[in-house]
């Protein structure tokens, strides 16, 4: 099947997508090995960076960080 990706979104207080983050409030991240991705943890640090991790292909761990602007 097609590789899956992680979708990270940032919302404003009114629930709308934050246009200053990623593309129209959304950032899409695919595992480097092209496999399926499962996101299992996410945290925003004090600088507004998004740290997240999970596994790809059910067994290979991955960890990534987006800037506060939603860039990998």
PDB file as gemmi writes it, atoms N, CA and C in Angstrom:
CRYST1    1.000    1.000    1.000  90.00  90.00  90.00 P 1                      
ATOM      1  N   UNK A   1       0.806  -1.184   0.000  1.00  0.00           N  
ATOM      2  CA  UNK A   1       0.000   0.000   0.000  1.00  0.00           C  
ATOM      3  C   UNK A   1       0.856   1.258   0.000  1.00  0.00           C  
ATOM      4  N   UNK A   2       0.199   2.346  -0.098  1.00  0.00           N  
ATOM      5  CA  UNK A   2       0.885   3.644  -0.108  1.00  0.00           C  
ATOM      6  C   UNK A   2       1.412   3.971   1.278  1.00  0.00           C  
ATOM      7  N   UNK A   3       2.557   4.665   1.355  1.00  0.00           N  
ATOM      8  CA  UNK A   3       3.077   5.055   2.668  1.00  0.00           C  
ATOM      9  C   UNK A   3       2.137   6.029   3.369  1.00  0.00           C  
ATOM     10  N   UNK A   4       2.085   5.922   4.678  1.00  0.00           N  
ATOM     11  CA  UNK A   4       1.262   6.867   5.438  1.00  0.00           C  
ATOM     12  C   UNK A   4       2.139   7.982   5.979  1.00  0.00           C  
ATOM     13  N   UNK A   5       1.520   9.072   6.384  1.00  0.00           N  
ATOM     14  CA  UNK A   5       2.226  10.237   6.900  1.00  0.00           C  
ATOM     15  C   UNK A   5       1.568  10.696   8.193  1.00  0.00           C  
ATOM     16  N   UNK A   6       2.305  11.525   8.929  1.00  0.00           N  
ATOM     17  CA  UNK A   6       1.765  12.137  10.145  1.00  0.00           C  
ATOM     18  C   UNK A   6       1.306  13.552   9.809  1.00  0.00           C  
ATOM     19  N   UNK A   7       0.112  13.875  10.190  1.00  0.00           N  
ATOM     20  CA  UNK A   7      -0.429  15.215   9.998  1.00  0.00           C  
ATOM     21  C   UNK A   7      -0.423  15.924  11.346  1.00  0.00           C  
ATOM     22  N   UNK A   8       0.281  17.043  11.423  1.00  0.00           N  
ATOM     23  CA  UNK A   8       0.338  17.857  12.637  1.00  0.00           C  
ATOM     24  C   UNK A   8      -0.352  19.182  12.301  1.00  0.00           C  
ATOM     25  N   UNK A   9      -1.298  19.584  13.122  1.00  0.00           N  
ATOM     26  CA  UNK A   9      -1.993  20.851  12.900  1.00  0.00           C  
ATOM     27  C   UNK A   9      -1.841  21.746  14.122  1.00  0.00           C  
ATOM     28  N   UNK A  10      -1.926  23.051  13.893  1.00  0.00           N  
ATOM     29  CA  UNK A  10      -1.954  23.995  15.017  1.00  0.00           C  
ATOM     30  C   UNK A  10      -3.182  24.870  14.825  1.00  0.00           C  
ATOM     31  N   UNK A  11      -3.950  24.961  15.902  1.00  0.00           N  
ATOM     32  CA  UNK A  11      -5.200  25.713  15.881  1.00  0.00           C  
ATOM     33  C   UNK A  11      -5.072  26.996  16.681  1.00  0.00           C  
ATOM     34  N   UNK A  12      -5.819  27.975  16.268  1.00  0.00           N  
ATOM     35  CA  UNK A  12      -5.924  29.229  17.015  1.00  0.00           C  
ATOM     36  C   UNK A  12      -6.974  29.065  18.113  1.00  0.00           C  
ATOM     37  N   UNK A  13      -7.063  30.032  18.982  1.00  0.00           N  
ATOM     38  CA  UNK A  13      -8.010  29.967  20.104  1.00  0.00           C  
ATOM     39  C   UNK A  13      -9.448  29.784  19.640  1.00  0.00           C  
ATOM     40  N   UNK A  14      -9.783  30.304  18.442  1.00  0.00           N  
ATOM     41  CA  UNK A  14     -11.153  30.177  17.942  1.00  0.00           C  
ATOM     42  C   UNK A  14     -11.407  28.853  17.220  1.00  0.00           C  
ATOM     43  N   UNK A  15     -10.371  27.962  17.180  1.00  0.00           N  
ATOM     44  CA  UNK A  15     -10.527  26.657  16.551  1.00  0.00           C  
ATOM     45  C   UNK A  15     -10.160  26.608  15.083  1.00  0.00           C  
ATOM     46  N   UNK A  16      -9.809  27.736  14.500  1.00  0.00           N  
ATOM     47  CA  UNK A  16      -9.410  27.740  13.090  1.00  0.00           C  
ATOM     48  C   UNK A  16      -7.926  27.379  12.968  1.00  0.00           C  
ATOM     49  N   UNK A  17      -7.528  26.927  11.779  1.00  0.00           N  
ATOM     50  CA  UNK A  17      -6.136  26.592  11.542  1.00  0.00           C  
ATOM     51  C   UNK A  17      -5.270  27.844  11.608  1.00  0.00           C  
ATOM     52  N   UNK A  18      -4.070  27.710  12.205  1.00  0.00           N  
ATOM     53  CA  UNK A  18      -3.143  28.826  12.334  1.00  0.00           C  
ATOM     54  C   UNK A  18      -2.372  28.985  11.024  1.00  0.00           C  
ATOM     55  N   UNK A  19      -2.603  30.061  10.264  1.00  0.00           N  
ATOM     56  CA  UNK A  19      -1.932  30.228   8.968  1.00  0.00           C  
ATOM     57  C   UNK A  19      -0.424  30.436   9.081  1.00  0.00           C  
ATOM     58  N   UNK A  20       0.093  30.726  10.271  1.00  0.00           N  
ATOM     59  CA  UNK A  20       1.533  30.928  10.465  1.00  0.00           C  
ATOM     60  C   UNK A  20       2.277  29.609  10.674  1.00  0.00           C  
ATOM     61  N   UNK A  21       1.549  28.489  10.700  1.00  0.00           N  
ATOM     62  CA  UNK A  21       2.149  27.180  10.950  1.00  0.00           C  
ATOM     63  C   UNK A  21       2.040  26.311   9.710  1.00  0.00           C  
ATOM     64  N   UNK A  22       3.170  25.782   9.240  1.00  0.00           N  
ATOM     65  CA  UNK A  22       3.151  24.879   8.090  1.00  0.00           C  
ATOM     66  C   UNK A  22       2.514  25.520   6.883  1.00  0.00           C  
ATOM     67  N   UNK A  23       1.694  24.763   6.192  1.00  0.00           N  
ATOM     68  CA  UNK A  23       0.924  25.268   5.054  1.00  0.00           C  
ATOM     69  C   UNK A  23      -0.523  25.339   5.499  1.00  0.00           C  
ATOM     70  N   UNK A  24      -1.003  26.550   5.691  1.00  0.00           N  
ATOM     71  CA  UNK A  24      -2.389  26.779   6.120  1.00  0.00           C  
ATOM     72  C   UNK A  24      -2.714  26.065   7.429  1.00  0.00           C  
ATOM     73  N   UNK A  25      -1.740  26.041   8.360  1.00  0.00           N  
ATOM     74  CA  UNK A  25      -1.982  25.456   9.670  1.00  0.00           C  
ATOM     75  C   UNK A  25      -1.690  23.976   9.776  1.00  0.00           C  
ATOM     76  N   UNK A  26      -1.164  23.385   8.692  1.00  0.00           N  
ATOM     77  CA  UNK A  26      -0.931  21.943   8.669  1.00  0.00           C  
ATOM     78  C   UNK A  26       0.510  21.639   8.258  1.00  0.00           C  
ATOM     79  N   UNK A  27       1.099  20.635   8.877  1.00  0.00           N  
ATOM     80  CA  UNK A  27       2.418  20.133   8.487  1.00  0.00           C  
ATOM     81  C   UNK A  27       2.300  18.622   8.330  1.00  0.00           C  
ATOM     82  N   UNK A  28       2.803  18.106   7.225  1.00  0.00           N  
ATOM     83  CA  UNK A  28       2.748  16.673   6.940  1.00  0.00           C  
ATOM     84  C   UNK A  28       4.168  16.132   6.950  1.00  0.00           C  
ATOM     85  N   UNK A  29       4.385  15.053   7.697  1.00  0.00           N  
ATOM     86  CA  UNK A  29       5.711  14.443   7.822  1.00  0.00           C  
ATOM     87  C   UNK A  29       5.591  12.965   7.479  1.00  0.00           C  
ATOM     88  N   UNK A  30       6.476  12.504   6.598  1.00  0.00           N  
ATOM     89  CA  UNK A  30       6.511  11.087   6.218  1.00  0.00           C  
ATOM     90  C   UNK A  30       7.772  10.446   6.765  1.00  0.00           C  
ATOM     91  N   UNK A  31       7.712   9.182   7.175  1.00  0.00           N  
ATOM     92  CA  UNK A  31       8.918   8.501   7.628  1.00  0.00           C  
ATOM     93  C   UNK A  31       9.938   8.397   6.491  1.00  0.00           C  
ATOM     94  N   UNK A  32      11.208   8.437   6.818  1.00  0.00           N  
ATOM     95  CA  UNK A  32      12.259   8.365   5.806  1.00  0.00           C  
ATOM     96  C   UNK A  32      12.277   7.039   5.072  1.00  0.00           C  
ATOM     97  N   UNK A  33      11.840   5.974   5.711  1.00  0.00           N  
ATOM     98  CA  UNK A  33      11.892   4.669   5.055  1.00  0.00           C  
ATOM     99  C   UNK A  33      10.692   4.430   4.144  1.00  0.00           C  
ATOM    100  N   UNK A  34       9.792   5.426   4.037  1.00  0.00           N  
ATOM    101  CA  UNK A  34       8.653   5.313   3.133  1.00  0.00           C  
ATOM    102  C   UNK A  34       7.565   4.379   3.594  1.00  0.00           C  
ATOM    103  N   UNK A  35       7.643   3.895   4.804  1.00  0.00           N  
ATOM    104  CA  UNK A  35       6.649   2.948   5.302  1.00  0.00           C  
ATOM    105  C   UNK A  35       5.459   3.630   5.938  1.00  0.00           C  
ATOM    106  N   UNK A  36       4.692   2.828   6.646  1.00  0.00           N  
ATOM    107  CA  UNK A  36       3.537   3.364   7.359  1.00  0.00           C  
ATOM    108  C   UNK A  36       4.002   4.022   8.651  1.00  0.00           C  
ATOM    109  N   UNK A  37       3.308   5.058   9.059  1.00  0.00           N  
ATOM    110  CA  UNK A  37       3.697   5.812  10.252  1.00  0.00           C  
ATOM    111  C   UNK A  37       2.605   5.753  11.304  1.00  0.00           C  
ATOM    112  N   UNK A  38       3.034   5.643  12.547  1.00  0.00           N  
ATOM    113  CA  UNK A  38       2.102   5.694  13.676  1.00  0.00           C  
ATOM    114  C   UNK A  38       2.673   6.669  14.689  1.00  0.00           C  
ATOM    115  N   UNK A  39       1.983   7.760  14.913  1.00  0.00           N  
ATOM    116  CA  UNK A  39       2.389   8.776  15.873  1.00  0.00           C  
ATOM    117  C   UNK A  39       1.932   8.340  17.258  1.00  0.00           C  
ATOM    118  N   UNK A  40       2.855   8.372  18.234  1.00  0.00           N  
ATOM    119  CA  UNK A  40       2.473   7.921  19.568  1.00  0.00           C  
ATOM    120  C   UNK A  40       2.733   8.950  20.667  1.00  0.00           C  
ATOM    121  N   UNK A  41       3.495  10.009  20.370  1.00  0.00           N  
ATOM    122  CA  UNK A  41       3.758  11.022  21.385  1.00  0.00           C  
ATOM    123  C   UNK A  41       3.996  12.367  20.709  1.00  0.00           C  
ATOM    124  N   UNK A  42       3.531  13.429  21.346  1.00  0.00           N  
ATOM    125  CA  UNK A  42       3.703  14.777  20.816  1.00  0.00           C  
ATOM    126  C   UNK A  42       3.797  15.743  21.986  1.00  0.00           C  
ATOM    127  N   UNK A  43       4.697  16.718  21.863  1.00  0.00           N  
ATOM    128  CA  UNK A  43       4.857  17.735  22.905  1.00  0.00           C  
ATOM    129  C   UNK A  43       5.310  19.027  22.256  1.00  0.00           C  
ATOM    130  N   UNK A  44       4.820  20.132  22.758  1.00  0.00           N  
ATOM    131  CA  UNK A  44       5.253  21.454  22.314  1.00  0.00           C  
ATOM    132  C   UNK A  44       6.188  22.004  23.383  1.00  0.00           C  
ATOM    133  N   UNK A  45       7.414  22.383  22.978  1.00  0.00           N  
ATOM    134  CA  UNK A  45       8.377  22.892  23.955  1.00  0.00           C  
ATOM    135  C   UNK A  45       8.162  24.389  24.192  1.00  0.00           C  
ATOM    136  N   UNK A  46       8.861  24.984  25.150  1.00  0.00           N  
ATOM    137  CA  UNK A  46       8.649  26.401  25.483  1.00  0.00           C  
ATOM    138  C   UNK A  46       8.914  27.378  24.322  1.00  0.00           C  
ATOM    139  N   UNK A  47       9.710  26.960  23.328  1.00  0.00           N  
ATOM    140  CA  UNK A  47       9.967  27.810  22.165  1.00  0.00           C  
ATOM    141  C   UNK A  47       8.924  27.625  21.068  1.00  0.00           C  
ATOM    142  N   UNK A  48       7.938  26.783  21.297  1.00  0.00           N  
ATOM    143  CA  UNK A  48       6.881  26.557  20.323  1.00  0.00           C  
ATOM    144  C   UNK A  48       7.196  25.479  19.298  1.00  0.00           C  
ATOM    145  N   UNK A  49       8.325  24.790  19.455  1.00  0.00           N  
ATOM    146  CA  UNK A  49       8.666  23.698  18.544  1.00  0.00           C  
ATOM    147  C   UNK A  49       7.838  22.464  18.906  1.00  0.00           C  
ATOM    148  N   UNK A  50       7.483  21.697  17.899  1.00  0.00           N  
ATOM    149  CA  UNK A  50       6.670  20.505  18.100  1.00  0.00           C  
ATOM    150  C   UNK A  50       7.584  19.281  18.001  1.00  0.00           C  
ATOM    151  N   UNK A  51       7.696  18.552  19.092  1.00  0.00           N  
ATOM    152  CA  UNK A  51       8.483  17.324  19.138  1.00  0.00           C  
ATOM    153  C   UNK A  51       7.513  16.151  19.098  1.00  0.00           C  
ATOM    154  N   UNK A  52       7.779  15.195  18.227  1.00  0.00           N  
ATOM    155  CA  UNK A  52       6.874  14.053  18.157  1.00  0.00           C  
ATOM    156  C   UNK A  52       7.632  12.804  17.739  1.00  0.00           C  
ATOM    157  N   UNK A  53       7.043  11.688  18.066  1.00  0.00           N  
ATOM    158  CA  UNK A  53       7.676  10.423  17.748  1.00  0.00           C  
ATOM    159  C   UNK A  53       6.656   9.327  17.622  1.00  0.00           C  
ATOM    160  N   UNK A  54       7.129   8.219  17.120  1.00  0.00           N  
ATOM    161  CA  UNK A  54       6.266   7.071  16.932  1.00  0.00           C  
ATOM    162  C   UNK A  54       7.047   5.953  16.298  1.00  0.00           C  
ATOM    163  N   UNK A  55       6.377   5.194  15.448  1.00  0.00           N  
ATOM    164  CA  UNK A  55       7.054   4.096  14.771  1.00  0.00           C  
ATOM    165  C   UNK A  55       6.621   4.050  13.317  1.00  0.00           C  
ATOM    166  N   UNK A  56       7.510   3.530  12.494  1.00  0.00           N  
ATOM    167  CA  UNK A  56       7.168   3.290  11.098  1.00  0.00           C  
ATOM    168  C   UNK A  56       7.325   1.804  10.835  1.00  0.00           C  
ATOM    169  N   UNK A  57       6.499   1.300   9.978  1.00  0.00           N  
ATOM    170  CA  UNK A  57       6.493  -0.144   9.678  1.00  0.00           C  
ATOM    171  C   UNK A  57       6.366  -0.980  10.944  1.00  0.00           C  
ATOM    172  N   UNK A  58       5.646  -0.461  11.919  1.00  0.00           N  
ATOM    173  CA  UNK A  58       5.318  -1.154  13.167  1.00  0.00           C  
ATOM    174  C   UNK A  58       6.493  -1.424  14.097  1.00  0.00           C  
ATOM    175  N   UNK A  59       7.743  -1.179  13.659  1.00  0.00           N  
ATOM    176  CA  UNK A  59       8.841  -1.538  14.548  1.00  0.00           C  
ATOM    177  C   UNK A  59       9.998  -0.541  14.548  1.00  0.00           C  
ATOM    178  N   UNK A  60      10.108   0.317  13.561  1.00  0.00           N  
ATOM    179  CA  UNK A  60      11.230   1.246  13.482  1.00  0.00           C  
ATOM    180  C   UNK A  60      10.843   2.561  14.147  1.00  0.00           C  
ATOM    181  N   UNK A  61      11.484   2.920  15.269  1.00  0.00           N  
ATOM    182  CA  UNK A  61      11.120   4.170  15.942  1.00  0.00           C  
ATOM    183  C   UNK A  61      11.583   5.388  15.147  1.00  0.00           C  
ATOM    184  N   UNK A  62      10.839   6.476  15.277  1.00  0.00           N  
ATOM    185  CA  UNK A  62      11.275   7.747  14.701  1.00  0.00           C  
ATOM    186  C   UNK A  62      10.969   8.879  15.664  1.00  0.00           C  
ATOM    187  N   UNK A  63      11.745   9.926  15.554  1.00  0.00           N  
ATOM    188  CA  UNK A  63      11.583  11.133  16.350  1.00  0.00           C  
ATOM    189  C   UNK A  63      11.815  12.308  15.417  1.00  0.00           C  
ATOM    190  N   UNK A  64      10.988  13.338  15.520  1.00  0.00           N  
ATOM    191  CA  UNK A  64      11.123  14.506  14.647  1.00  0.00           C  
ATOM    192  C   UNK A  64      10.771  15.764  15.413  1.00  0.00           C  
ATOM    193  N   UNK A  65      11.212  16.898  14.868  1.00  0.00           N  
ATOM    194  CA  UNK A  65      10.899  18.189  15.483  1.00  0.00           C  
ATOM    195  C   UNK A  65      10.551  19.176  14.376  1.00  0.00           C  
ATOM    196  N   UNK A  66       9.447  19.854  14.579  1.00  0.00           N  
ATOM    197  CA  UNK A  66       9.049  20.950  13.694  1.00  0.00           C  
ATOM    198  C   UNK A  66       9.384  22.266  14.385  1.00  0.00           C  
ATOM    199  N   UNK A  67       9.778  23.253  13.608  1.00  0.00           N  
ATOM    200  CA  UNK A  67       9.987  24.583  14.175  1.00  0.00           C  
ATOM    201  C   UNK A  67       8.635  25.161  14.573  1.00  0.00           C  
ATOM    202  N   UNK A  68       8.649  26.300  15.231  1.00  0.00           N  
ATOM    203  CA  UNK A  68       7.385  26.939  15.612  1.00  0.00           C  
ATOM    204  C   UNK A  68       6.586  27.380  14.384  1.00  0.00           C  
ATOM    205  N   UNK A  69       7.251  27.429  13.219  1.00  0.00           N  
ATOM    206  CA  UNK A  69       6.578  27.765  11.964  1.00  0.00           C  
ATOM    207  C   UNK A  69       6.090  26.509  11.229  1.00  0.00           C  
ATOM    208  N   UNK A  70       6.307  25.339  11.822  1.00  0.00           N  
ATOM    209  CA  UNK A  70       5.823  24.095  11.213  1.00  0.00           C  
ATOM    210  C   UNK A  70       6.733  23.539  10.142  1.00  0.00           C  
ATOM    211  N   UNK A  71       8.027  23.859  10.197  1.00  0.00           N  
ATOM    212  CA  UNK A  71       8.998  23.367   9.215  1.00  0.00           C  
ATOM    213  C   UNK A  71       9.835  22.280   9.868  1.00  0.00           C  
ATOM    214  N   UNK A  72      10.051  21.178   9.136  1.00  0.00           N  
ATOM    215  CA  UNK A  72      10.851  20.067   9.645  1.00  0.00           C  
ATOM    216  C   UNK A  72      12.305  20.434   9.757  1.00  0.00           C  
TER     217      UNK A  72                                                      
END                                                                             
